[in-house]
C-alpha positions as CSV (number, residue, x, y, z in Angstrom):
1,M,91.6,110.4,107.3
2,A,89.1,109.3,104.8
3,A,87.7,105.8,105.3
4,A,89.3,103.0,103.3
5,M,87.3,101.4,100.6
6,S,86.1,97.8,101.0
7,L,88.1,95.3,99.1
8,S,84.9,94.0,97.3
9,S,84.1,97.5,96.1
10,L,87.7,98.1,95.1
11,A,87.9,94.9,93.1
12,M,84.8,95.8,91.1
13,A,86.1,99.3,90.4
14,L,89.5,98.0,89.3
15,L,87.9,95.5,87.0
16,A,86.0,98.2,85.2
17,L,88.9,100.6,84.9
18,S,91.2,97.9,83.7
19,A,88.8,97.0,80.9
20,S,88.6,100.7,79.9
21,L,92.3,101.2,79.8
22,A,93.0,98.0,77.8
23,A,90.5,99.1,75.2
24,V,92.5,102.4,74.7
25,D,96.1,101.2,75.0
26,G,95.9,97.5,74.3
27,S,95.8,95.3,71.3
28,N,92.9,97.0,69.6
29,K,94.9,99.9,68.3
30,Q,93.8,98.9,64.8
31,N,90.5,100.7,65.6
32,Y,92.4,104.0,65.6
33,R,93.4,106.1,62.7
34,R,95.8,109.1,62.5
35,S,94.4,112.6,62.6
36,S,95.4,115.2,60.0
37,N,95.9,117.7,62.9
38,P,99.4,119.2,62.2
39,N,100.0,120.4,65.8
40,N,100.3,116.9,67.2
41,H,99.7,118.2,70.7
42,F,98.0,116.5,73.7
43,S,95.6,118.9,75.4
44,V,92.6,119.0,77.7
45,Q,89.6,121.1,76.8
46,G,86.4,121.6,78.6
47,G,87.3,118.8,81.0
48,V,87.6,116.2,78.2
49,T,90.9,114.6,77.4
50,I,91.8,115.0,73.8
51,N,94.7,113.5,71.9
52,P,94.5,114.7,68.3
53,T,97.2,112.2,67.1
54,F,94.6,109.4,67.1
55,N,90.8,109.4,66.4
56,L,88.5,106.6,67.0
57,G,87.6,105.1,63.7
58,S,84.2,104.1,62.5
59,N,85.2,100.7,61.3
60,H,85.0,98.8,64.6
61,Q,85.8,95.1,64.3
62,A,83.9,92.3,66.0
63,P,85.5,91.1,69.3
64,P,87.8,88.2,68.9
65,P,86.6,84.7,69.7
66,P,87.2,83.2,73.2
67,M,90.8,82.4,73.9
68,E,91.8,78.7,74.2
69,F,95.2,78.2,75.7
70,T,97.5,75.9,73.8
71,N,100.5,74.1,75.4
72,T,102.8,76.7,73.9
73,Q,100.8,79.6,75.2
74,L,100.5,78.1,78.7
75,A,104.2,77.5,78.9
76,S,104.8,81.2,78.5
77,Y,102.9,81.9,81.7
78,D,105.0,79.7,84.0
79,S,107.3,82.0,86.0
80,T,109.4,79.2,87.3
81,P,112.2,78.4,84.7
82,S,112.6,74.8,86.0
83,V,109.0,74.0,85.4
84,Q,107.8,73.2,81.8
85,A,104.1,74.1,81.8
86,T,101.8,71.7,80.0
87,S,98.1,71.3,79.8
88,T,98.3,68.8,82.7
89,N,100.1,71.0,85.3
90,I,98.5,74.4,84.4
91,T,96.0,75.5,87.1
92,G,94.4,78.7,88.2
93,A,97.5,79.4,90.2
94,H,99.4,80.4,87.0
95,F,96.9,83.2,86.5
96,T,97.0,84.4,90.2
97,F,99.2,87.1,91.8
98,H,99.6,87.3,95.5
99,G,102.1,90.2,95.7
100,F,99.7,92.8,97.2
101,R,98.5,90.6,100.1
102,S,100.9,91.7,102.8
103,A,100.8,95.4,101.9
104,L,96.9,95.4,101.9
105,S,96.8,93.6,105.2
106,K,95.4,95.7,108.1
107,A,98.4,94.5,110.2
108,A,100.9,95.7,107.7
109,P,103.3,98.3,109.2
110,A,103.3,101.7,107.5
111,P,106.3,102.2,105.2
112,Q,108.8,104.9,106.1
113,N,109.3,106.0,102.5
114,F,107.2,106.0,99.3
115,T,107.0,102.4,98.1
116,V,105.5,100.7,95.0
117,I,104.7,97.1,94.4
118,K,104.3,96.2,90.7
119,A,102.1,93.6,89.1
120,S,103.4,94.0,85.5
121,M,104.4,91.2,83.1
122,A,107.8,91.0,84.7
123,E,106.3,90.1,88.1
124,F,103.2,88.4,86.8
125,P,103.9,86.5,83.6
126,A,100.3,85.6,83.0
127,L,99.7,89.2,81.9
128,K,101.5,88.6,78.7
129,E,99.5,89.8,75.7
130,H,96.6,91.0,78.0
131,S,97.4,94.8,77.9
132,V,96.8,95.4,81.6
133,S,98.8,95.7,84.8
134,Y,98.7,97.2,88.3
135,A,100.8,98.9,90.9
136,L,100.2,99.3,94.6
137,L,101.5,102.6,95.9
138,S,102.1,103.5,99.6
139,Y,102.8,107.1,100.7
140,P,103.9,108.0,104.2
141,P,103.0,111.6,105.3
142,G,105.1,114.1,103.3
143,S,106.3,111.6,100.7
144,V,106.2,112.0,96.9
145,N,106.2,109.8,93.9
146,P,108.6,111.9,91.9
147,M,108.0,113.2,88.4
148,H,108.0,110.4,85.9
149,T,106.4,109.1,82.7
150,H,105.0,105.8,81.4
151,P,105.9,105.6,77.7
152,R,103.6,102.7,76.8
153,A,100.4,103.3,78.7
154,S,98.0,105.7,80.4
155,E,97.6,105.3,84.2
156,L,94.4,105.4,86.1
157,L,95.0,106.0,89.8
158,L,92.5,105.0,92.5
159,V,93.0,106.4,96.0
160,V,92.0,103.6,98.4
161,D,93.1,105.2,101.7
162,G,94.1,108.7,102.8
163,A,94.4,111.7,100.4
164,L,96.8,112.7,97.6
165,S,97.6,115.8,95.6
166,V,98.4,114.8,92.0
167,G,99.2,116.4,88.7
168,F,100.5,116.1,85.2
169,V,101.9,118.4,82.4
170,D,100.6,118.2,78.8
171,T,102.7,118.8,75.7
172,A,101.6,122.4,75.6
173,N,103.3,122.8,79.1
174,K,100.0,123.3,80.9
175,V,99.8,121.9,84.4
176,Y,96.7,120.1,85.7
177,T,96.5,119.4,89.4
178,Q,93.9,117.9,91.7
179,D,93.4,117.0,95.4
180,L,92.0,113.5,95.8
181,A,90.4,111.6,98.7
182,A,89.7,107.9,99.2
183,G,87.5,106.6,96.3
184,D,88.6,109.3,93.8
185,M,90.2,108.4,90.5
186,F,92.6,110.4,88.3
187,V,93.9,109.6,84.9
188,F,97.4,110.4,83.7
189,P,97.5,110.3,79.9
190,K,100.2,108.1,78.3
191,G,103.6,109.7,78.0
192,T,102.8,112.8,80.2
193,V,105.1,113.9,83.1
194,H,103.1,113.3,86.3
195,W,103.5,112.9,90.1
196,Q,101.6,112.2,93.4
197,Y,102.2,113.9,96.7
198,N,100.9,113.1,100.2
199,K,101.0,116.6,101.8
200,G,98.8,115.5,104.8
201,S,99.7,114.1,108.2
202,M,98.3,110.5,107.6
203,P,99.5,107.7,105.3
204,A,97.9,107.2,101.9
205,K,97.5,104.3,99.6
206,A,96.6,104.0,96.0
207,L,96.2,101.4,93.2
208,S,97.2,102.3,89.6
209,A,95.9,100.4,86.5
210,F,97.8,100.6,83.2
211,G,96.6,99.8,79.7
212,S,99.7,97.7,79.1
213,A,101.4,94.7,80.6
214,A,104.7,96.6,80.5
215,A,103.9,100.3,80.8
216,G,107.5,101.3,81.3
217,L,108.8,103.9,83.7
218,V,111.1,106.9,83.1
219,S,111.9,108.7,86.4
220,L,112.9,112.3,85.5
221,P,115.2,113.0,88.5
222,V,117.1,109.7,88.1
223,T,117.2,109.9,84.3
224,V,118.6,113.5,84.3
225,F,120.9,113.4,87.3
226,G,121.5,109.7,87.9
227,T,122.7,108.4,84.6
228,G,126.1,110.0,84.1
229,I,125.2,113.0,81.9
230,D,128.1,115.5,81.7
231,D,128.1,118.0,84.6
232,T,128.7,121.0,82.3
233,V,125.8,119.9,80.0
234,L,123.5,119.7,83.0
235,A,124.7,123.0,84.5
236,K,124.1,124.9,81.2
237,S,120.8,123.2,80.6
238,F,119.4,124.1,84.1
239,K,121.3,127.4,84.4
240,A,123.0,126.2,87.5
241,D,126.6,125.8,88.7
242,V,128.5,122.6,88.5
243,A,128.7,122.2,92.3
244,T,124.8,122.2,92.5
245,V,124.7,119.6,89.7
246,Q,127.2,117.4,91.5
247,K,125.2,117.5,94.7
248,L,122.1,116.5,92.9
249,K,124.0,113.6,91.2
250,A,125.3,112.4,94.6
251,D,121.7,112.2,95.9
252,L,120.1,110.7,92.9
253,T,122.6,108.3,91.3
254,P,121.4,104.8,92.0
255,P,124.0,102.6,93.9
256,K,126.0,100.3,91.8
257,K,124.9,96.7,92.0
258,R,127.4,94.4,93.6
259,P,128.5,91.5,91.5
260,E,127.1,88.2,92.6
261,K,129.5,85.9,94.3
262,S,130.3,82.7,92.6
263,H,129.5,79.5,94.5
């Protein structure tokens, strides 16, 4: 098993990759202009990622002035509904997320299934309007992060422990795969179908940075077989029989949430 990265080195690397992603997928989209390319395809050529839909414009604007938080802005960062944030009770704690601590602890037990801990705007309200978020992913041996897409952001995956096999498919239906070790990064372009697989015998762990505070997630297996699409439609679409479709549905349909009991 590859050696785990030090937390200090990891923090520096993540800071750099977050800034890069925010510049592409964040609030500075006014610096991009549409291309006249009629094919409108994402492709990768010569090892360089190309998206002809947008080209970097030459009319770069000066960076915005430093942000000063007003009472209204600060109030939006408070994750506790019962607390009205004001300039007197806002502290650095409002801009701090502790959700990864236990999973990154050396004493943390290895999970039995693939798990993900998100630090998006939903879990970390201070990310609002900052065009960045993270996810901590843990992969037991033989586990997979199933095929999915992020409709609002690219993803930059950093392997921090173990090894992973990853890949994505572009809009020309070309597959790109790579085996990664601890310290390696891989970018999944926005909107592409992608996955990660731990085919080894040791656990693996990775951190993903997104160029959006709410990157979104569309899981292909669950979306196709777990949302109630008609069995015949699915059978004809995948050239399978209805019995096979029903088995897939039984395995992939999320359990119904139980209604909360009234007190």
